[in-house]
């Protein structure tokens, strides 16, 4: 039986209207680099500092430590401005699914390529809190501030297991909308479930190890057995 479901945030449980893509691309373009759509898709879901450095390099700009740091600051500014103008919302059926999972005794964690200073305000804007109370949706939130490396490394998932007391990878599902979500699940030894709400096609996700590819994270209940 499944004891823990670890969900990605933007594109999986939260509809951010694609603004994180826009902010990431905008911050990189401001460095003088070009950003190809295929490269942007490849690096979505990863730690944003790592993604900025990689995209700068791919776009023809040397990713110095100072240049990457300044671009990351700009990414956070651009994303904050975009979110204020067009606030993120929960994807359809997700909040109900999170509540049903917890009602059944399944732990719920969010893992993300965002750092604490990005993820915290985003979750607060949705009213999603962590705790054991009846109004809390989450048992744990793990950001790139908590681990040595983001996806596709397994550490976000492993730390979610640590925080929720899950000890057997066979009892864990990891749900995400990007290739690196599935790669991280595979690297952690847990079952990965791809969702189609983030913009990637079923064929693109299916090229990577997975238990299932589903239309929405709200459908995850059927995989609890």
JSON list of C-alpha atoms in Angstrom, two decimals:
[
{"chain": "A", "resi": 1, "resn": "UNK", "atom": "CA", "xyz": [0.00, 0.00, 0.00]},
{"chain": "A", "resi": 2, "resn": "UNK", "atom": "CA", "xyz": [1.09, 3.54, -0.69]},
{"chain": "A", "resi": 3, "resn": "UNK", "atom": "CA", "xyz": [2.20, 5.50, 2.38]},
{"chain": "A", "resi": 4, "resn": "UNK", "atom": "CA", "xyz": [3.47, 8.69, 0.74]},
{"chain": "A", "resi": 5, "resn": "UNK", "atom": "CA", "xyz": [2.71, 10.62, -2.42]},
{"chain": "A", "resi": 6, "resn": "UNK", "atom": "CA", "xyz": [5.28, 13.29, -3.30]},
{"chain": "A", "resi": 7, "resn": "UNK", "atom": "CA", "xyz": [3.90, 15.82, -5.77]},
{"chain": "A", "resi": 8, "resn": "UNK", "atom": "CA", "xyz": [5.72, 18.43, -7.80]},
{"chain": "A", "resi": 9, "resn": "UNK", "atom": "CA", "xyz": [4.30, 21.95, -7.50]},
{"chain": "A", "resi": 10, "resn": "UNK", "atom": "CA", "xyz": [4.04, 24.17, -10.60]},
{"chain": "A", "resi": 11, "resn": "UNK", "atom": "CA", "xyz": [2.41, 22.34, -13.49]},
{"chain": "A", "resi": 12, "resn": "UNK", "atom": "CA", "xyz": [1.45, 19.32, -11.36]},
{"chain": "A", "resi": 13, "resn": "UNK", "atom": "CA", "xyz": [-0.62, 20.56, -8.43]},
{"chain": "A", "resi": 14, "resn": "UNK", "atom": "CA", "xyz": [-0.56, 24.29, -9.14]},
{"chain": "A", "resi": 15, "resn": "UNK", "atom": "CA", "xyz": [-1.52, 26.13, -12.31]},
{"chain": "A", "resi": 16, "resn": "UNK", "atom": "CA", "xyz": [0.92, 29.01, -12.50]},
{"chain": "A", "resi": 17, "resn": "UNK", "atom": "CA", "xyz": [-0.18, 29.83, -16.06]},
{"chain": "A", "resi": 18, "resn": "UNK", "atom": "CA", "xyz": [3.28, 28.96, -17.38]},
{"chain": "A", "resi": 19, "resn": "UNK", "atom": "CA", "xyz": [4.74, 32.04, -15.70]},
{"chain": "A", "resi": 20, "resn": "UNK", "atom": "CA", "xyz": [7.74, 30.21, -14.28]},
{"chain": "A", "resi": 21, "resn": "UNK", "atom": "CA", "xyz": [8.73, 29.32, -17.84]},
{"chain": "A", "resi": 22, "resn": "UNK", "atom": "CA", "xyz": [8.41, 32.96, -18.85]},
{"chain": "A", "resi": 23, "resn": "UNK", "atom": "CA", "xyz": [10.35, 34.26, -15.86]},
{"chain": "A", "resi": 24, "resn": "UNK", "atom": "CA", "xyz": [13.16, 31.75, -16.31]},
{"chain": "A", "resi": 25, "resn": "UNK", "atom": "CA", "xyz": [13.47, 32.51, -20.00]},
{"chain": "A", "resi": 26, "resn": "UNK", "atom": "CA", "xyz": [13.29, 36.24, -19.36]},
{"chain": "A", "resi": 27, "resn": "UNK", "atom": "CA", "xyz": [16.03, 36.18, -16.75]},
{"chain": "A", "resi": 28, "resn": "UNK", "atom": "CA", "xyz": [18.32, 34.21, -19.04]},
{"chain": "A", "resi": 29, "resn": "UNK", "atom": "CA", "xyz": [17.62, 36.39, -22.07]},
{"chain": "A", "resi": 30, "resn": "UNK", "atom": "CA", "xyz": [18.53, 39.47, -20.01]},
{"chain": "A", "resi": 31, "resn": "UNK", "atom": "CA", "xyz": [22.06, 38.03, -19.67]},
{"chain": "A", "resi": 32, "resn": "UNK", "atom": "CA", "xyz": [22.41, 38.17, -23.45]},
{"chain": "A", "resi": 33, "resn": "UNK", "atom": "CA", "xyz": [21.80, 34.47, -24.01]},
{"chain": "A", "resi": 34, "resn": "UNK", "atom": "CA", "xyz": [19.24, 33.03, -26.39]},
{"chain": "A", "resi": 35, "resn": "UNK", "atom": "CA", "xyz": [16.78, 30.44, -25.09]},
{"chain": "A", "resi": 36, "resn": "UNK", "atom": "CA", "xyz": [15.51, 27.64, -27.30]},
{"chain": "A", "resi": 37, "resn": "UNK", "atom": "CA", "xyz": [12.13, 26.15, -26.37]},
{"chain": "A", "resi": 38, "resn": "UNK", "atom": "CA", "xyz": [13.58, 22.63, -26.33]},
{"chain": "A", "resi": 39, "resn": "UNK", "atom": "CA", "xyz": [16.32, 23.68, -23.90]},
{"chain": "A", "resi": 40, "resn": "UNK", "atom": "CA", "xyz": [13.81, 25.42, -21.65]},
{"chain": "A", "resi": 41, "resn": "UNK", "atom": "CA", "xyz": [11.64, 22.31, -21.52]},
{"chain": "A", "resi": 42, "resn": "UNK", "atom": "CA", "xyz": [14.69, 20.17, -20.74]},
{"chain": "A", "resi": 43, "resn": "UNK", "atom": "CA", "xyz": [15.63, 22.24, -17.71]},
{"chain": "A", "resi": 44, "resn": "UNK", "atom": "CA", "xyz": [12.16, 22.86, -16.29]},
{"chain": "A", "resi": 45, "resn": "UNK", "atom": "CA", "xyz": [11.62, 21.14, -12.95]},
{"chain": "A", "resi": 46, "resn": "UNK", "atom": "CA", "xyz": [15.28, 21.39, -12.00]},
{"chain": "A", "resi": 47, "resn": "UNK", "atom": "CA", "xyz": [16.87, 23.68, -9.44]},
{"chain": "A", "resi": 48, "resn": "UNK", "atom": "CA", "xyz": [16.50, 27.15, -10.91]},
{"chain": "A", "resi": 49, "resn": "UNK", "atom": "CA", "xyz": [20.08, 28.26, -10.24]},
{"chain": "A", "resi": 50, "resn": "UNK", "atom": "CA", "xyz": [21.37, 25.18, -12.04]},
{"chain": "A", "resi": 51, "resn": "UNK", "atom": "CA", "xyz": [18.87, 25.73, -14.85]},
{"chain": "A", "resi": 52, "resn": "UNK", "atom": "CA", "xyz": [19.93, 29.35, -15.33]},
{"chain": "A", "resi": 53, "resn": "UNK", "atom": "CA", "xyz": [23.59, 28.38, -15.59]},
{"chain": "A", "resi": 54, "resn": "UNK", "atom": "CA", "xyz": [22.85, 25.61, -18.07]},
{"chain": "A", "resi": 55, "resn": "UNK", "atom": "CA", "xyz": [20.60, 27.80, -20.21]},
{"chain": "A", "resi": 56, "resn": "UNK", "atom": "CA", "xyz": [23.11, 30.63, -20.25]},
{"chain": "A", "resi": 57, "resn": "UNK", "atom": "CA", "xyz": [25.76, 28.21, -21.45]},
{"chain": "A", "resi": 58, "resn": "UNK", "atom": "CA", "xyz": [23.47, 26.74, -24.10]},
{"chain": "A", "resi": 59, "resn": "UNK", "atom": "CA", "xyz": [22.52, 30.23, -25.21]},
{"chain": "A", "resi": 60, "resn": "UNK", "atom": "CA", "xyz": [26.08, 31.38, -25.76]},
{"chain": "A", "resi": 61, "resn": "UNK", "atom": "CA", "xyz": [26.89, 33.20, -22.52]},
{"chain": "A", "resi": 62, "resn": "UNK", "atom": "CA", "xyz": [29.56, 32.07, -20.06]},
{"chain": "A", "resi": 63, "resn": "UNK", "atom": "CA", "xyz": [27.73, 31.24, -16.79]},
{"chain": "A", "resi": 64, "resn": "UNK", "atom": "CA", "xyz": [29.98, 32.88, -14.20]},
{"chain": "A", "resi": 65, "resn": "UNK", "atom": "CA", "xyz": [28.99, 32.57, -10.55]},
{"chain": "A", "resi": 66, "resn": "UNK", "atom": "CA", "xyz": [28.20, 36.29, -10.38]},
{"chain": "A", "resi": 67, "resn": "UNK", "atom": "CA", "xyz": [26.25, 36.24, -13.63]},
{"chain": "A", "resi": 68, "resn": "UNK", "atom": "CA", "xyz": [24.15, 33.27, -12.55]},
{"chain": "A", "resi": 69, "resn": "UNK", "atom": "CA", "xyz": [23.48, 34.81, -9.13]},
{"chain": "A", "resi": 70, "resn": "UNK", "atom": "CA", "xyz": [22.30, 38.07, -10.68]},
{"chain": "A", "resi": 71, "resn": "UNK", "atom": "CA", "xyz": [20.10, 36.21, -13.17]},
{"chain": "A", "resi": 72, "resn": "UNK", "atom": "CA", "xyz": [18.55, 34.21, -10.33]},
{"chain": "A", "resi": 73, "resn": "UNK", "atom": "CA", "xyz": [17.69, 37.43, -8.51]},
{"chain": "A", "resi": 74, "resn": "UNK", "atom": "CA", "xyz": [16.05, 38.70, -11.70]},
{"chain": "A", "resi": 75, "resn": "UNK", "atom": "CA", "xyz": [14.17, 35.41, -12.08]},
{"chain": "A", "resi": 76, "resn": "UNK", "atom": "CA", "xyz": [12.65, 35.86, -8.63]},
{"chain": "A", "resi": 77, "resn": "UNK", "atom": "CA", "xyz": [11.73, 39.48, -9.38]},
{"chain": "A", "resi": 78, "resn": "UNK", "atom": "CA", "xyz": [10.15, 38.62, -12.72]},
{"chain": "A", "resi": 79, "resn": "UNK", "atom": "CA", "xyz": [8.26, 35.66, -11.25]},
{"chain": "A", "resi": 80, "resn": "UNK", "atom": "CA", "xyz": [7.00, 37.71, -8.31]},
{"chain": "A", "resi": 81, "resn": "UNK", "atom": "CA", "xyz": [5.74, 40.44, -10.63]},
{"chain": "A", "resi": 82, "resn": "UNK", "atom": "CA", "xyz": [4.05, 37.88, -12.86]},
{"chain": "A", "resi": 83, "resn": "UNK", "atom": "CA", "xyz": [2.39, 36.10, -9.94]},
{"chain": "A", "resi": 84, "resn": "UNK", "atom": "CA", "xyz": [1.05, 39.38, -8.55]},
{"chain": "A", "resi": 85, "resn": "UNK", "atom": "CA", "xyz": [-0.53, 40.16, -11.89]},
{"chain": "A", "resi": 86, "resn": "UNK", "atom": "CA", "xyz": [-1.85, 36.65, -12.50]},
{"chain": "A", "resi": 87, "resn": "UNK", "atom": "CA", "xyz": [-1.94, 34.67, -9.24]},
{"chain": "A", "resi": 88, "resn": "UNK", "atom": "CA", "xyz": [-1.44, 30.90, -9.38]},
{"chain": "A", "resi": 89, "resn": "UNK", "atom": "CA", "xyz": [-4.37, 28.63, -8.55]},
{"chain": "A", "resi": 90, "resn": "UNK", "atom": "CA", "xyz": [-4.76, 24.99, -7.63]},
{"chain": "A", "resi": 91, "resn": "UNK", "atom": "CA", "xyz": [-5.31, 22.73, -10.62]},
{"chain": "A", "resi": 92, "resn": "UNK", "atom": "CA", "xyz": [-8.84, 21.30, -10.82]},
{"chain": "A", "resi": 93, "resn": "UNK", "atom": "CA", "xyz": [-9.56, 18.58, -8.29]},
{"chain": "A", "resi": 94, "resn": "UNK", "atom": "CA", "xyz": [-6.13, 18.71, -6.67]},
{"chain": "A", "resi": 95, "resn": "UNK", "atom": "CA", "xyz": [-7.11, 20.14, -3.29]},
{"chain": "A", "resi": 96, "resn": "UNK", "atom": "CA", "xyz": [-9.87, 17.56, -2.94]},
{"chain": "A", "resi": 97, "resn": "UNK", "atom": "CA", "xyz": [-7.40, 14.82, -3.85]},
{"chain": "A", "resi": 98, "resn": "UNK", "atom": "CA", "xyz": [-4.86, 15.98, -1.28]},
{"chain": "A", "resi": 99, "resn": "UNK", "atom": "CA", "xyz": [-7.55, 16.00, 1.40]},
{"chain": "A", "resi": 100, "resn": "UNK", "atom": "CA", "xyz": [-8.74, 12.53, 0.39]},
{"chain": "A", "resi": 101, "resn": "UNK", "atom": "CA", "xyz": [-5.21, 11.16, 0.53]},
{"chain": "A", "resi": 102, "resn": "UNK", "atom": "CA", "xyz": [-4.74, 12.46, 4.05]},
{"chain": "A", "resi": 103, "resn": "UNK", "atom": "CA", "xyz": [-8.18, 11.18, 5.06]},
{"chain": "A", "resi": 104, "resn": "UNK", "atom": "CA", "xyz": [-7.01, 7.72, 3.99]},
{"chain": "A", "resi": 105, "resn": "UNK", "atom": "CA", "xyz": [-3.85, 8.03, 6.04]},
{"chain": "A", "resi": 106, "resn": "UNK", "atom": "CA", "xyz": [-1.53, 8.64, 3.08]},
{"chain": "A", "resi": 107, "resn": "UNK", "atom": "CA", "xyz": [1.15, 11.26, 3.68]},
{"chain": "A", "resi": 108, "resn": "UNK", "atom": "CA", "xyz": [1.27, 14.15, 1.21]},
{"chain": "A", "resi": 109, "resn": "UNK", "atom": "CA", "xyz": [4.46, 16.01, 0.34]},
{"chain": "A", "resi": 110, "resn": "UNK", "atom": "CA", "xyz": [5.32, 18.69, -2.18]},
{"chain": "A", "resi": 111, "resn": "UNK", "atom": "CA", "xyz": [8.75, 18.73, -3.79]},
{"chain": "A", "resi": 112, "resn": "UNK", "atom": "CA", "xyz": [9.92, 21.55, -6.00]},
{"chain": "A", "resi": 113, "resn": "UNK", "atom": "CA", "xyz": [12.73, 23.04, -8.01]},
{"chain": "A", "resi": 114, "resn": "UNK", "atom": "CA", "xyz": [11.98, 26.34, -6.23]},
{"chain": "A", "resi": 115, "resn": "UNK", "atom": "CA", "xyz": [13.96, 27.58, -3.25]},
{"chain": "A", "resi": 116, "resn": "UNK", "atom": "CA", "xyz": [12.26, 28.44, 0.06]},
{"chain": "A", "resi": 117, "resn": "UNK", "atom": "CA", "xyz": [11.94, 32.12, -0.78]},
{"chain": "A", "resi": 118, "resn": "UNK", "atom": "CA", "xyz": [9.94, 31.31, -3.92]},
{"chain": "A", "resi": 119, "resn": "UNK", "atom": "CA", "xyz": [7.93, 28.32, -2.71]},
{"chain": "A", "resi": 120, "resn": "UNK", "atom": "CA", "xyz": [6.87, 29.81, 0.63]},
{"chain": "A", "resi": 121, "resn": "UNK", "atom": "CA", "xyz": [4.96, 32.84, -0.68]},
{"chain": "A", "resi": 122, "resn": "UNK", "atom": "CA", "xyz": [3.45, 30.76, -3.47]},
{"chain": "A", "resi": 123, "resn": "UNK", "atom": "CA", "xyz": [1.98, 28.24, -1.04]},
{"chain": "A", "resi": 124, "resn": "UNK", "atom": "CA", "xyz": [0.87, 31.00, 1.30]},
{"chain": "A", "resi": 125, "resn": "UNK", "atom": "CA", "xyz": [-1.02, 32.67, -1.53]},
{"chain": "A", "resi": 126, "resn": "UNK", "atom": "CA", "xyz": [-2.94, 29.43, -2.04]},
{"chain": "A", "resi": 127, "resn": "UNK", "atom": "CA", "xyz": [-3.56, 28.94, 1.67]},
{"chain": "A", "resi": 128, "resn": "UNK", "atom": "CA", "xyz": [-1.79, 25.58, 1.62]},
{"chain": "A", "resi": 129, "resn": "UNK", "atom": "CA", "xyz": [-0.23, 24.80, 4.99]},
{"chain": "A", "resi": 130, "resn": "UNK", "atom": "CA", "xyz": [1.78, 21.98, 6.54]},
{"chain": "A", "resi": 131, "resn": "UNK", "atom": "CA", "xyz": [0.65, 20.31, 9.75]},
{"chain": "A", "resi": 132, "resn": "UNK", "atom": "CA", "xyz": [-1.66, 17.81, 11.36]},
{"chain": "A", "resi": 133, "resn": "UNK", "atom": "CA", "xyz": [-4.73, 20.02, 11.59]},
{"chain": "A", "resi": 134, "resn": "UNK", "atom": "CA", "xyz": [-7.98, 19.45, 9.67]},
{"chain": "A", "resi": 135, "resn": "UNK", "atom": "CA", "xyz": [-7.34, 22.51, 7.49]},
{"chain": "A", "resi": 136, "resn": "UNK", "atom": "CA", "xyz": [-3.78, 21.53, 6.59]},
{"chain": "A", "resi": 137, "resn": "UNK", "atom": "CA", "xyz": [-3.26, 19.96, 3.17]},
{"chain": "A", "resi": 138, "resn": "UNK", "atom": "CA", "xyz": [0.37, 18.91, 3.46]},
{"chain": "A", "resi": 139, "resn": "UNK", "atom": "CA", "xyz": [2.59, 16.77, 5.63]},
{"chain": "A", "resi": 140, "resn": "UNK", "atom": "CA", "xyz": [5.86, 18.12, 4.21]},
{"chain": "A", "resi": 141, "resn": "UNK", "atom": "CA", "xyz": [7.28, 20.58, 1.70]},
{"chain": "A", "resi": 142, "resn": "UNK", "atom": "CA", "xyz": [10.78, 20.06, 0.34]},
{"chain": "A", "resi": 143, "resn": "UNK", "atom": "CA", "xyz": [12.53, 22.74, -1.71]},
{"chain": "A", "resi": 144, "resn": "UNK", "atom": "CA", "xyz": [15.98, 23.04, -3.21]},
{"chain": "A", "resi": 145, "resn": "UNK", "atom": "CA", "xyz": [16.96, 24.96, -0.06]},
{"chain": "A", "resi": 146, "resn": "UNK", "atom": "CA", "xyz": [16.72, 21.66, 1.83]},
{"chain": "A", "resi": 147, "resn": "UNK", "atom": "CA", "xyz": [18.96, 19.45, -0.31]},
{"chain": "A", "resi": 148, "resn": "UNK", "atom": "CA", "xyz": [22.39, 19.42, -1.93]},
{"chain": "A", "resi": 149, "resn": "UNK", "atom": "CA", "xyz": [21.01, 19.01, -5.45]},
{"chain": "A", "resi": 150, "resn": "UNK", "atom": "CA", "xyz": [17.62, 19.23, -7.09]},
{"chain": "A", "resi": 151, "resn": "UNK", "atom": "CA", "xyz": [16.14, 16.98, -9.74]},
{"chain": "A", "resi": 152, "resn": "UNK", "atom": "CA", "xyz": [17.04, 14.65, -11.35]},
{"chain": "A", "resi": 153, "resn": "UNK", "atom": "CA", "xyz": [18.92, 13.81, -8.15]},
{"chain": "A", "resi": 154, "resn": "UNK", "atom": "CA", "xyz": [16.77, 11.75, -5.76]},
{"chain": "A", "resi": 155, "resn": "UNK", "atom": "CA", "xyz": [17.26, 13.97, -2.73]},
{"chain": "A", "resi": 156, "resn": "UNK", "atom": "CA", "xyz": [13.98, 15.92, -2.79]},
{"chain": "A", "resi": 157, "resn": "UNK", "atom": "CA", "xyz": [12.01, 12.66, -2.69]},
{"chain": "A", "resi": 158, "resn": "UNK", "atom": "CA", "xyz": [14.31, 11.05, -0.15]},
{"chain": "A", "resi": 159, "resn": "UNK", "atom": "CA", "xyz": [14.02, 14.04, 2.17]},
{"chain": "A", "resi": 160, "resn": "UNK", "atom": "CA", "xyz": [10.24, 13.94, 1.82]},
{"chain": "A", "resi": 161, "resn": "UNK", "atom": "CA", "xyz": [10.42, 10.30, 2.92]},
{"chain": "A", "resi": 162, "resn": "UNK", "atom": "CA", "xyz": [12.58, 11.28, 5.85]},
{"chain": "A", "resi": 163, "resn": "UNK", "atom": "CA", "xyz": [10.22, 14.04, 6.96]},
{"chain": "A", "resi": 164, "resn": "UNK", "atom": "CA", "xyz": [7.11, 11.87, 6.71]},
{"chain": "A", "resi": 165, "resn": "UNK", "atom": "CA", "xyz": [8.58, 8.67, 8.15]},
{"chain": "A", "resi": 166, "resn": "UNK", "atom": "CA", "xyz": [8.31, 6.60, 4.97]},
{"chain": "A", "resi": 167, "resn": "UNK", "atom": "CA", "xyz": [11.04, 3.96, 4.96]},
{"chain": "A", "resi": 168, "resn": "UNK", "atom": "CA", "xyz": [10.15, 1.67, 2.05]},
{"chain": "A", "resi": 169, "resn": "UNK", "atom": "CA", "xyz": [10.50, 3.03, -1.49]},
{"chain": "A", "resi": 170, "resn": "UNK", "atom": "CA", "xyz": [7.88, 0.51, -2.62]},
{"chain": "A", "resi": 171, "resn": "UNK", "atom": "CA", "xyz": [5.27, 2.51, -0.68]},
{"chain": "A", "resi": 172, "resn": "UNK", "atom": "CA", "xyz": [6.05, 5.85, -2.33]},
{"chain": "A", "resi": 173, "resn": "UNK", "atom": "CA", "xyz": [4.69, 7.52, -5.47]},
{"chain": "A", "resi": 174, "resn": "UNK", "atom": "CA", "xyz": [6.29, 10.60, -7.02]},
{"chain": "A", "resi": 175, "resn": "UNK", "atom": "CA", "xyz": [4.08, 12.67, -9.31]},
{"chain": "A", "resi": 176, "resn": "UNK", "atom": "CA", "xyz": [5.29, 15.33, -11.73]},
{"chain": "A", "resi": 177, "resn": "UNK", "atom": "CA", "xyz": [4.83, 16.99, -15.09]},
{"chain": "A", "resi": 178, "resn": "UNK", "atom": "CA", "xyz": [8.43, 17.05, -16.36]},
{"chain": "A", "resi": 179, "resn": "UNK", "atom": "CA", "xyz": [11.03, 14.58, -17.55]},
{"chain": "A", "resi": 180, "resn": "UNK", "atom": "CA", "xyz": [13.24, 15.32, -14.55]},
{"chain": "A", "resi": 181, "resn": "UNK", "atom": "CA", "xyz": [10.37, 14.48, -12.20]},
{"chain": "A", "resi": 182, "resn": "UNK", "atom": "CA", "xyz": [10.31, 10.96, -13.64]},
{"chain": "A", "resi": 183, "resn": "UNK", "atom": "CA", "xyz": [14.09, 10.74, -13.65]},
{"chain": "A", "resi": 184, "resn": "UNK", "atom": "CA", "xyz": [14.23, 11.78, -9.99]},
{"chain": "A", "resi": 185, "resn": "UNK", "atom": "CA", "xyz": [11.61, 9.15, -9.09]},
{"chain": "A", "resi": 186, "resn": "UNK", "atom": "CA", "xyz": [13.64, 6.49, -10.89]},
{"chain": "A", "resi": 187, "resn": "UNK", "atom": "CA", "xyz": [16.85, 7.61, -9.18]},
{"chain": "A", "resi": 188, "resn": "UNK", "atom": "CA", "xyz": [15.09, 7.45, -5.80]},
{"chain": "A", "resi": 189, "resn": "UNK", "atom": "CA", "xyz": [13.79, 3.96, -6.49]},
{"chain": "A", "resi": 190, "resn": "UNK", "atom": "CA", "xyz": [10.13, 4.97, -6.25]},
{"chain": "A", "resi": 191, "resn": "UNK", "atom": "CA", "xyz": [7.31, 4.71, -8.77]},
{"chain": "A", "resi": 192, "resn": "UNK", "atom": "CA", "xyz": [7.00, 7.78, -10.96]},
{"chain": "A", "resi": 193, "resn": "UNK", "atom": "CA", "xyz": [3.70, 9.05, -12.34]},
{"chain": "A", "resi": 194, "resn": "UNK", "atom": "CA", "xyz": [3.74, 11.65, -15.11]},
{"chain": "A", "resi": 195, "resn": "UNK", "atom": "CA", "xyz": [0.93, 14.15, -15.53]},
{"chain": "A", "resi": 196, "resn": "UNK", "atom": "CA", "xyz": [-0.04, 16.05, -18.66]},
{"chain": "A", "resi": 197, "resn": "UNK", "atom": "CA", "xyz": [-0.99, 19.36, -17.03]},
{"chain": "A", "resi": 198, "resn": "UNK", "atom": "CA", "xyz": [2.46, 20.89, -17.48]},
{"chain": "A", "resi": 199, "resn": "UNK", "atom": "CA", "xyz": [2.59, 21.00, -21.25]},
{"chain": "A", "resi": 200, "resn": "UNK", "atom": "CA", "xyz": [4.67, 17.94, -22.14]},
{"chain": "A", "resi": 201, "resn": "UNK", "atom": "CA", "xyz": [3.09, 15.29, -24.33]},
{"chain": "A", "resi": 202, "resn": "UNK", "atom": "CA", "xyz": [2.31, 11.76, -23.25]},
{"chain": "A", "resi": 203, "resn": "UNK", "atom": "CA", "xyz": [4.95, 10.53, -25.72]},
{"chain": "A", "resi": 204, "resn": "UNK", "atom": "CA", "xyz": [7.67, 12.79, -24.28]},
{"chain": "A", "resi": 205, "resn": "UNK", "atom": "CA", "xyz": [7.01, 11.61, -20.72]},
{"chain": "A", "resi": 206, "resn": "UNK", "atom": "CA", "xyz": [6.60, 7.98, -21.70]},
{"chain": "A", "resi": 207, "resn": "UNK", "atom": "CA", "xyz": [10.20, 7.83, -22.92]},
{"chain": "A", "resi": 208, "resn": "UNK", "atom": "CA", "xyz": [11.29, 7.73, -19.28]},
{"chain": "A", "resi": 209, "resn": "UNK", "atom": "CA", "xyz": [10.69, 5.15, -16.52]},
{"chain": "A", "resi": 210, "resn": "UNK", "atom": "CA", "xyz": [7.19, 5.48, -15.14]},
{"chain": "A", "resi": 211, "resn": "UNK", "atom": "CA", "xyz": [4.33, 3.64, -13.52]},
{"chain": "A", "resi": 212, "resn": "UNK", "atom": "CA", "xyz": [1.71, 5.61, -15.41]},
{"chain": "A", "resi": 213, "resn": "UNK", "atom": "CA", "xyz": [1.05, 8.76, -17.40]},
{"chain": "A", "resi": 214, "resn": "UNK", "atom": "CA", "xyz": [-2.22, 10.39, -16.37]},
{"chain": "A", "resi": 215, "resn": "UNK", "atom": "CA", "xyz": [-4.16, 13.49, -17.37]},
{"chain": "A", "resi": 216, "resn": "UNK", "atom": "CA", "xyz": [-4.14, 15.09, -13.93]},
{"chain": "A", "resi": 217, "resn": "UNK", "atom": "CA", "xyz": [-2.69, 14.65, -10.45]},
{"chain": "A", "resi": 218, "resn": "UNK", "atom": "CA", "xyz": [-6.29, 14.51, -9.24]},
{"chain": "A", "resi": 219, "resn": "UNK", "atom": "CA", "xyz": [-6.43, 10.97, -10.68]},
{"chain": "A", "resi": 220, "resn": "UNK", "atom": "CA", "xyz": [-3.69, 9.60, -8.41]},
{"chain": "A", "resi": 221, "resn": "UNK", "atom": "CA", "xyz": [-6.17, 7.97, -6.01]},
{"chain": "A", "resi": 222, "resn": "UNK", "atom": "CA", "xyz": [-6.56, 4.99, -8.38]},
{"chain": "A", "resi": 223, "resn": "UNK", "atom": "CA", "xyz": [-2.87, 4.07, -7.89]},
{"chain": "A", "resi": 224, "resn": "UNK", "atom": "CA", "xyz": [-2.96, 3.71, -4.11]},
{"chain": "A", "resi": 225, "resn": "UNK", "atom": "CA", "xyz": [-3.35, -0.08, -4.13]}
]
